[in-house]
C-alpha cells in the first residue's frame, strides 16, 4: 500500500491527486494530513510513521526532507527490512528517495511519481548515478535472497572501482540458467570452476559453503523437493530425514520453491508440517500425471502396488517443472527424497541495465 502524508493545503491537494492516479492503476492508497484543520484525515506524524513503517508500506512525505528524516529516524533498522520512503515538495518539483532506494523500491517509487506528476526524481545511489549494475535491485527483481548485506555493500563499492564482475553459477546447475534481457556490459556469466582469483564476483547458487564465504551469494528459489513417505509417518522423523539429506549437499533452505509428492499424500501430516515450518508451497500430482513423466527413474514394485506409479519422489520433480536432478532418490525407514533444479530465469530490465 502507498501511504501519503501532507503538511499544508497545497500538499494535501497534491496528495489527493497522486492517490487518485495510483488508485486508477490498481494500487491501494491512504491519504493523511498532519495539519489539524485540513480534514478528518488528521494524524500525528509519529503515529502515522509508526503504523506505516512497521506495515512495510511505501511512505510518501509531501513536505520538507527534514520533517521526514526526523520522523523516520527512530524506526530505521537495516536496508533489508526498511520500507521505501520518498519525499516530495508540495509543488511537485522533486521526488527524493531517502530510504531503501533499491531493496525497498524507493528509487523506482520516485521514478513512477515522476511519470505521474512531472517531478524530477533525485536519485543519489552510487550505482545508479554511475550507470552500473545494482546487485540489490537485481536480487529483488529476481526474488533472490542476499546472503550477507555487508558483502553486498562491499560488492557495490568494489564494482564502482573495478567496473567488471563475474556472475557465477555452480557447474552442476549452470545449464539451468536462462537470461532474459540485455546483460549489463560490466557482467560476465561463468561456471564456478571458471571463477579465477582476483576478479570481483558474485555467485548465484542454492548451495551454502561451496564457495569462499567472502564471496557474495544470491539465493534463487530454484529447488524442488520430491518426497514420499509411509502413511502416518512421524512429522519430526520426516523433518529430520529431509534436513539431514539436504545438509549433505549444503542446500540453502531459502532456495526451495516447492515440496512435491503424489496426491495420495495431500493430507499427510509429515508433509503439511514441514511445509508450514519452512513456508514452502506444496505440489501434488496424480498417478497418471507422474506416470506420464518421461525418463529413467529408480523404480519400486511395492510403491507401484500402493500408489499406481513406480516412483514418486523423482517423478514429482519433473511433474513440477525441474530441469534436472541434483540428488537422486535417497530413502530411510519408509521415507524418500529427491532434489531437482528448475530453470533459473534471471531478468535484466532498465533498472539493472543502465544506459550511459
Short mmCIF file of C-alpha atoms in Angstrom, two decimals:
data_model
loop_
_atom_site.label_atom_id
_atom_site.label_comp_id
_atom_site.label_asym_id
_atom_site.label_seq_id
_atom_site.Cartn_x
_atom_site.Cartn_y
_atom_site.Cartn_z
CA UNK A 1 0.00 0.00 0.00
CA UNK A 2 1.07 3.59 -0.62
CA UNK A 3 0.70 5.83 2.42
CA UNK A 4 0.85 9.59 1.85
CA UNK A 5 1.08 12.35 4.43
CA UNK A 6 1.00 16.10 3.81
CA UNK A 7 1.50 19.18 5.96
CA UNK A 8 -0.09 22.07 4.02
CA UNK A 9 -3.20 22.83 1.96
CA UNK A 10 -1.21 22.65 -1.27
CA UNK A 11 0.40 19.42 -0.14
CA UNK A 12 -3.00 17.96 0.66
CA UNK A 13 -4.19 18.70 -2.86
CA UNK A 14 -1.11 17.03 -4.35
CA UNK A 15 -1.54 14.01 -2.08
CA UNK A 16 -5.12 13.56 -3.23
CA UNK A 17 -4.08 13.86 -6.87
CA UNK A 18 -1.32 11.27 -6.51
CA UNK A 19 -3.61 8.87 -4.65
CA UNK A 20 -6.25 9.11 -7.37
CA UNK A 21 -3.70 8.31 -10.06
CA UNK A 22 -2.29 5.34 -8.16
CA UNK A 23 -5.77 4.02 -7.38
CA UNK A 24 -6.57 4.19 -11.10
CA UNK A 25 -3.56 1.91 -11.64
CA UNK A 26 -4.92 -0.61 -9.15
CA UNK A 27 -2.89 0.37 -6.09
CA UNK A 28 -4.30 0.83 -2.61
CA UNK A 29 -3.59 4.27 -1.15
CA UNK A 30 -4.20 6.11 2.08
CA UNK A 31 -4.03 9.88 2.46
CA UNK A 32 -3.41 11.60 5.79
CA UNK A 33 -2.67 15.11 6.96
CA UNK A 34 -0.53 16.32 9.83
CA UNK A 35 -2.34 19.66 9.87
CA UNK A 36 -5.32 19.60 12.22
CA UNK A 37 -7.57 21.97 10.30
CA UNK A 38 -7.24 20.25 6.91
CA UNK A 39 -9.60 17.29 7.20
CA UNK A 40 -10.87 14.36 9.19
CA UNK A 41 -7.77 12.51 7.97
CA UNK A 42 -5.63 14.29 10.56
CA UNK A 43 -2.98 12.17 12.24
CA UNK A 44 0.11 12.87 14.29
CA UNK A 45 3.21 12.40 12.18
CA UNK A 46 4.89 10.00 14.60
CA UNK A 47 1.75 7.82 14.80
CA UNK A 48 1.46 7.74 11.02
CA UNK A 49 5.11 6.72 10.62
CA UNK A 50 4.86 4.04 13.31
CA UNK A 51 1.83 2.45 11.68
CA UNK A 52 3.07 2.50 8.10
CA UNK A 53 6.76 1.83 8.70
CA UNK A 54 6.03 -1.38 10.55
CA UNK A 55 3.49 -2.44 7.92
CA UNK A 56 6.08 -2.20 5.16
CA UNK A 57 4.01 0.28 3.16
CA UNK A 58 5.51 2.72 0.68
CA UNK A 59 5.77 6.04 2.53
CA UNK A 60 5.44 9.39 0.77
CA UNK A 61 6.00 12.63 2.66
CA UNK A 62 4.81 15.77 0.90
CA UNK A 63 6.84 18.40 2.69
CA UNK A 64 10.38 19.10 3.83
CA UNK A 65 13.08 16.41 3.92
CA UNK A 66 13.96 17.43 7.46
CA UNK A 67 10.48 16.57 8.70
CA UNK A 68 10.68 13.14 7.10
CA UNK A 69 14.19 12.38 8.34
CA UNK A 70 13.35 13.25 11.94
CA UNK A 71 10.08 11.31 11.77
CA UNK A 72 11.54 8.04 10.46
CA UNK A 73 14.84 8.13 12.39
CA UNK A 74 13.61 6.12 15.44
CA UNK A 75 12.32 3.33 13.20
CA UNK A 76 15.22 2.80 10.78
CA UNK A 77 16.85 -0.63 11.27
CA UNK A 78 18.54 -2.07 8.18
CA UNK A 79 18.26 -1.95 4.41
CA UNK A 80 16.94 -5.49 4.14
CA UNK A 81 13.76 -4.65 6.08
CA UNK A 82 13.24 -0.88 5.95
CA UNK A 83 10.41 0.28 3.65
CA UNK A 84 10.67 2.74 0.77
CA UNK A 85 10.48 6.38 1.84
CA UNK A 86 10.22 9.25 -0.64
CA UNK A 87 9.85 12.97 -0.04
CA UNK A 88 8.17 15.38 -2.48
CA UNK A 89 7.86 19.13 -2.20
CA UNK A 90 4.31 20.50 -2.32
CA UNK A 91 4.90 22.00 -5.78
CA UNK A 92 5.81 18.56 -7.18
CA UNK A 93 9.20 19.76 -8.41
CA UNK A 94 11.22 16.90 -6.93
CA UNK A 95 10.74 13.31 -5.75
CA UNK A 96 13.58 12.32 -3.44
CA UNK A 97 14.14 8.74 -2.20
CA UNK A 98 15.62 8.98 1.30
CA UNK A 99 15.44 5.36 2.46
CA UNK A 100 15.65 1.90 0.89
CA UNK A 101 16.29 3.04 -2.66
CA UNK A 102 17.00 -0.40 -4.10
CA UNK A 103 15.66 -3.22 -1.91
CA UNK A 104 12.66 -1.26 -0.69
CA UNK A 105 11.98 0.19 -4.12
CA UNK A 106 12.17 3.89 -3.23
CA UNK A 107 14.12 4.74 -6.39
CA UNK A 108 11.50 3.16 -8.63
CA UNK A 109 8.77 4.74 -6.50
CA UNK A 110 10.32 8.15 -7.17
CA UNK A 111 10.58 7.41 -10.88
CA UNK A 112 6.91 6.44 -11.01
CA UNK A 113 5.96 9.61 -9.15
CA UNK A 114 7.90 11.47 -11.81
CA UNK A 115 5.79 9.86 -14.52
CA UNK A 116 2.57 10.73 -12.72
CA UNK A 117 3.37 14.29 -11.65
CA UNK A 118 6.28 15.55 -13.72
CA UNK A 119 8.51 15.83 -10.65
CA UNK A 120 12.25 15.36 -11.13
CA UNK A 121 13.42 12.14 -9.43
CA UNK A 122 16.52 12.86 -7.37
CA UNK A 123 18.42 9.56 -7.33
CA UNK A 124 21.61 9.51 -5.26
CA UNK A 125 22.57 5.81 -5.01
CA UNK A 126 26.10 5.36 -6.38
CA UNK A 127 25.45 2.52 -8.83
CA UNK A 128 22.59 4.48 -10.39
CA UNK A 129 24.48 7.73 -10.86
CA UNK A 130 27.45 5.82 -12.31
CA UNK A 131 25.26 3.76 -14.68
CA UNK A 132 26.32 0.47 -13.11
CA UNK A 133 24.67 -2.83 -12.24
CA UNK A 134 22.82 -2.74 -8.90
CA UNK A 135 23.12 -6.09 -7.14
CA UNK A 136 20.39 -5.44 -4.58
CA UNK A 137 17.90 -4.29 -7.23
CA UNK A 138 18.81 -7.34 -9.31
CA UNK A 139 18.26 -9.65 -6.33
CA UNK A 140 14.90 -8.09 -5.52
CA UNK A 141 13.63 -8.16 -9.11
CA UNK A 142 14.54 -11.85 -9.40
CA UNK A 143 13.23 -12.84 -5.94
CA UNK A 144 16.66 -13.89 -4.71
CA UNK A 145 17.81 -13.65 -1.11
CA UNK A 146 21.06 -11.81 -0.45
CA UNK A 147 23.31 -13.96 1.74
CA UNK A 148 25.03 -11.09 3.53
CA UNK A 149 24.10 -7.41 3.34
CA UNK A 150 27.59 -6.30 4.39
CA UNK A 151 29.07 -8.27 1.49
CA UNK A 152 26.50 -6.66 -0.82
CA UNK A 153 27.70 -3.23 0.28
CA UNK A 154 31.35 -4.23 -0.25
CA UNK A 155 30.47 -5.70 -3.65
CA UNK A 156 28.91 -2.44 -4.84
CA UNK A 157 31.89 -0.45 -3.58
CA UNK A 158 34.32 -2.66 -5.50
CA UNK A 159 32.18 -2.58 -8.62
CA UNK A 160 32.31 1.21 -8.59
CA UNK A 161 36.11 0.96 -8.69
CA UNK A 162 36.69 -2.07 -10.90
CA UNK A 163 33.75 -1.76 -13.33
CA UNK A 164 33.84 -5.54 -14.07
CA UNK A 165 32.33 -8.56 -12.35
CA UNK A 166 31.79 -12.27 -12.91
CA UNK A 167 28.39 -13.77 -12.12
CA UNK A 168 29.00 -17.39 -11.20
CA UNK A 169 26.73 -20.43 -11.06
CA UNK A 170 27.70 -23.89 -9.78
CA UNK A 171 28.85 -26.13 -12.61
CA UNK A 172 26.17 -28.74 -11.90
CA UNK A 173 23.28 -26.31 -12.49
CA UNK A 174 24.81 -23.89 -15.00
CA UNK A 175 22.74 -25.45 -17.79
CA UNK A 176 19.58 -24.46 -15.90
CA UNK A 177 20.39 -20.77 -16.41
CA UNK A 178 18.24 -18.64 -18.70
CA UNK A 179 18.96 -14.93 -19.05
CA UNK A 180 16.24 -12.55 -20.20
CA UNK A 181 17.04 -9.01 -21.28
CA UNK A 182 20.35 -7.34 -22.02
CA UNK A 183 23.21 -8.26 -19.73
CA UNK A 184 25.00 -5.18 -18.35
CA UNK A 185 28.33 -4.68 -20.06
CA UNK A 186 30.21 -4.95 -16.75
CA UNK A 187 28.93 -8.51 -16.10
CA UNK A 188 30.22 -11.82 -17.39
CA UNK A 189 28.46 -15.13 -16.61
CA UNK A 190 30.61 -18.18 -15.89
CA UNK A 191 30.75 -21.51 -14.07
CA UNK A 192 32.29 -21.55 -10.60
CA UNK A 193 35.13 -23.66 -11.97
CA UNK A 194 35.99 -20.72 -14.24
CA UNK A 195 35.92 -18.15 -11.47
CA UNK A 196 39.53 -17.04 -11.34
CA UNK A 197 41.01 -15.48 -8.24
CA UNK A 198 41.35 -11.73 -8.43
CA UNK A 199 38.23 -10.55 -10.28
CA UNK A 200 35.18 -9.31 -8.40
CA UNK A 201 32.47 -11.97 -8.38
CA UNK A 202 29.01 -12.79 -7.13
CA UNK A 203 27.60 -16.30 -7.09
CA UNK A 204 24.00 -17.24 -7.83
CA UNK A 205 23.58 -20.52 -6.00
CA UNK A 206 21.16 -22.60 -3.91
CA UNK A 207 24.12 -24.14 -2.08
CA UNK A 208 25.81 -22.98 1.12
CA UNK A 209 29.53 -23.04 1.86
CA UNK A 210 30.54 -24.34 -1.55
CA UNK A 211 32.45 -21.17 -2.30
CA UNK A 212 34.61 -18.73 -0.38
CA UNK A 213 32.43 -17.18 2.33
CA UNK A 214 33.84 -13.79 1.39
CA UNK A 215 32.01 -14.01 -1.95
CA UNK A 216 28.52 -12.52 -2.08
CA UNK A 217 25.87 -15.15 -2.78
CA UNK A 218 22.40 -14.61 -4.22
CA UNK A 219 19.97 -17.44 -3.46
CA UNK A 220 17.44 -18.22 -6.22
CA UNK A 221 14.25 -20.14 -5.45
CA UNK A 222 15.00 -22.90 -7.92
CA UNK A 223 14.97 -26.09 -5.85
CA UNK A 224 12.17 -28.66 -5.80
CA UNK A 225 11.92 -31.42 -3.22
CA UNK A 226 10.22 -34.60 -4.35
CA UNK A 227 9.16 -36.72 -1.38
CA UNK A 228 7.29 -39.81 -0.36
CA UNK A 229 6.59 -41.43 2.98
CA UNK A 230 4.73 -44.24 4.66
CA UNK A 231 1.24 -43.28 5.84
CA UNK A 232 1.20 -41.75 9.31
CA UNK A 233 4.94 -41.07 9.41
CA UNK A 234 6.01 -39.01 12.41
CA UNK A 235 6.49 -35.36 11.29
CA UNK A 236 9.67 -34.91 13.35
CA UNK A 237 11.22 -38.07 11.94
CA UNK A 238 10.34 -36.92 8.42
CA UNK A 239 11.74 -33.43 9.07
CA UNK A 240 14.98 -34.81 10.49
CA UNK A 241 15.41 -37.08 7.48
CA UNK A 242 14.88 -34.27 4.97
CA UNK A 243 17.17 -31.82 6.77
CA UNK A 244 19.89 -34.44 7.17
CA UNK A 245 19.92 -35.23 3.46
CA UNK A 246 19.77 -31.56 2.42
CA UNK A 247 22.64 -30.77 4.75
CA UNK A 248 24.77 -33.36 2.96
CA UNK A 249 24.57 -31.29 -0.23
CA UNK A 250 24.81 -27.96 1.64
CA UNK A 251 21.44 -26.78 0.38
CA UNK A 252 20.18 -23.37 1.49
CA UNK A 253 16.59 -23.68 2.69
CA UNK A 254 15.81 -20.29 1.15
CA UNK A 255 16.28 -21.85 -2.29
CA UNK A 256 13.34 -24.27 -2.01
CA UNK A 257 10.46 -23.38 -4.30
CA UNK A 258 8.19 -26.36 -3.62
CA UNK A 259 7.69 -29.67 -1.83
CA UNK A 260 6.03 -32.18 -4.16
CA UNK A 261 4.52 -35.64 -3.94
CA UNK A 262 1.66 -37.82 -5.14
CA UNK A 263 -1.87 -36.59 -4.41
CA UNK A 264 -2.44 -39.53 -2.06
CA UNK A 265 -0.23 -37.61 0.37
CA UNK A 266 -2.24 -34.40 0.23
CA UNK A 267 -3.34 -34.77 3.88
CA UNK A 268 -0.18 -36.36 5.23
CA UNK A 269 0.80 -34.62 8.49
CA UNK A 270 4.53 -35.04 7.90
CA UNK A 271 4.38 -33.11 4.62
CA UNK A 272 1.97 -30.49 5.89
CA UNK A 273 4.09 -29.87 8.97
CA UNK A 274 7.33 -29.49 7.01
CA UNK A 275 5.65 -27.14 4.56
CA UNK A 276 4.34 -24.97 7.39
CA UNK A 277 7.62 -24.93 9.33
CA UNK A 278 9.60 -23.63 6.35
CA UNK A 279 6.88 -21.76 4.47
CA UNK A 280 7.31 -23.97 1.40
CA UNK A 281 4.44 -24.36 -1.10
CA UNK A 282 3.12 -27.87 -1.69
CA UNK A 283 2.52 -29.50 -5.05
CA UNK A 284 0.65 -32.76 -5.60
CA UNK A 285 0.24 -34.86 -8.73
CA UNK A 286 -1.99 -37.77 -9.69
CA UNK A 287 -0.55 -41.20 -10.52
CA UNK A 288 -1.43 -40.52 -14.16
CA UNK A 289 0.50 -37.24 -14.17
CA UNK A 290 3.52 -38.87 -12.57
CA UNK A 291 3.42 -41.86 -14.91
CA UNK A 292 3.37 -39.52 -17.90
CA UNK A 293 6.77 -38.07 -16.96
CA UNK A 294 9.45 -39.30 -19.37
CA UNK A 295 12.82 -40.50 -18.14
CA UNK A 296 14.65 -43.22 -16.24
CA UNK A 297 13.84 -43.38 -12.55
CA UNK A 298 14.53 -45.62 -9.58
CA UNK A 299 11.52 -47.93 -9.56
CA UNK A 300 9.78 -49.89 -6.81
CA UNK A 301 7.17 -52.58 -7.35
CA UNK A 302 5.86 -52.06 -3.82
CA UNK A 303 5.36 -48.33 -4.43
CA UNK A 304 3.58 -49.11 -7.69
CA UNK A 305 1.20 -51.52 -5.95
CA UNK A 306 0.31 -48.91 -3.32
CA UNK A 307 0.23 -45.74 -5.43
CA UNK A 308 -0.17 -46.83 -9.03
CA UNK A 309 3.21 -45.41 -10.07
CA UNK A 310 6.69 -46.94 -9.72
CA UNK A 311 8.41 -43.82 -8.38
CA UNK A 312 7.02 -40.80 -6.57
CA UNK A 313 9.88 -38.58 -5.42
CA UNK A 314 11.90 -38.31 -8.66
CA UNK A 315 8.89 -38.17 -10.96
CA UNK A 316 7.37 -35.40 -8.82
CA UNK A 317 10.36 -33.18 -9.58
CA UNK A 318 9.76 -33.23 -13.31
CA UNK A 319 5.99 -33.07 -12.97
CA UNK A 320 6.57 -29.77 -11.16
CA UNK A 321 8.98 -28.48 -13.81
CA UNK A 322 12.50 -29.39 -12.71
CA UNK A 323 15.13 -29.41 -15.45
CA UNK A 324 17.49 -31.85 -13.79
CA UNK A 325 18.04 -33.98 -10.70
CA UNK A 326 20.79 -32.85 -8.35
CA UNK A 327 20.12 -35.50 -5.70
CA UNK A 328 18.76 -38.86 -6.78
CA UNK A 329 16.32 -40.84 -4.69
CA UNK A 330 17.52 -41.49 -1.16
CA UNK A 331 15.47 -43.42 1.35
CA UNK A 332 15.25 -44.26 5.03
CA UNK A 333 12.65 -46.18 7.01
CA UNK A 334 9.68 -45.57 4.73
CA UNK A 335 10.70 -42.07 3.59
CA UNK A 336 12.13 -40.96 0.26
CA UNK A 337 13.62 -37.74 -1.08
CA UNK A 338 14.92 -36.48 -4.40
CA UNK A 339 16.07 -32.95 -5.21
CA UNK A 340 15.76 -31.16 -8.52
CA UNK A 341 16.57 -27.77 -10.00
CA UNK A 342 14.14 -25.75 -12.09
CA UNK A 343 15.09 -23.23 -14.74
CA UNK A 344 16.95 -20.29 -13.18
CA UNK A 345 15.46 -17.39 -15.10
CA UNK A 346 17.34 -14.15 -14.44
CA UNK A 347 15.78 -10.97 -15.73
CA UNK A 348 17.57 -7.74 -16.55
CA UNK A 349 15.49 -4.63 -17.11
CA UNK A 350 16.03 -0.90 -17.42
CA UNK A 351 16.67 -0.61 -13.68
CA UNK A 352 19.52 -3.14 -13.62
CA UNK A 353 20.89 -2.22 -17.05
CA UNK A 354 21.97 1.40 -17.24
CA UNK A 355 22.47 3.31 -20.47
CA UNK A 356 25.27 5.80 -20.47
#
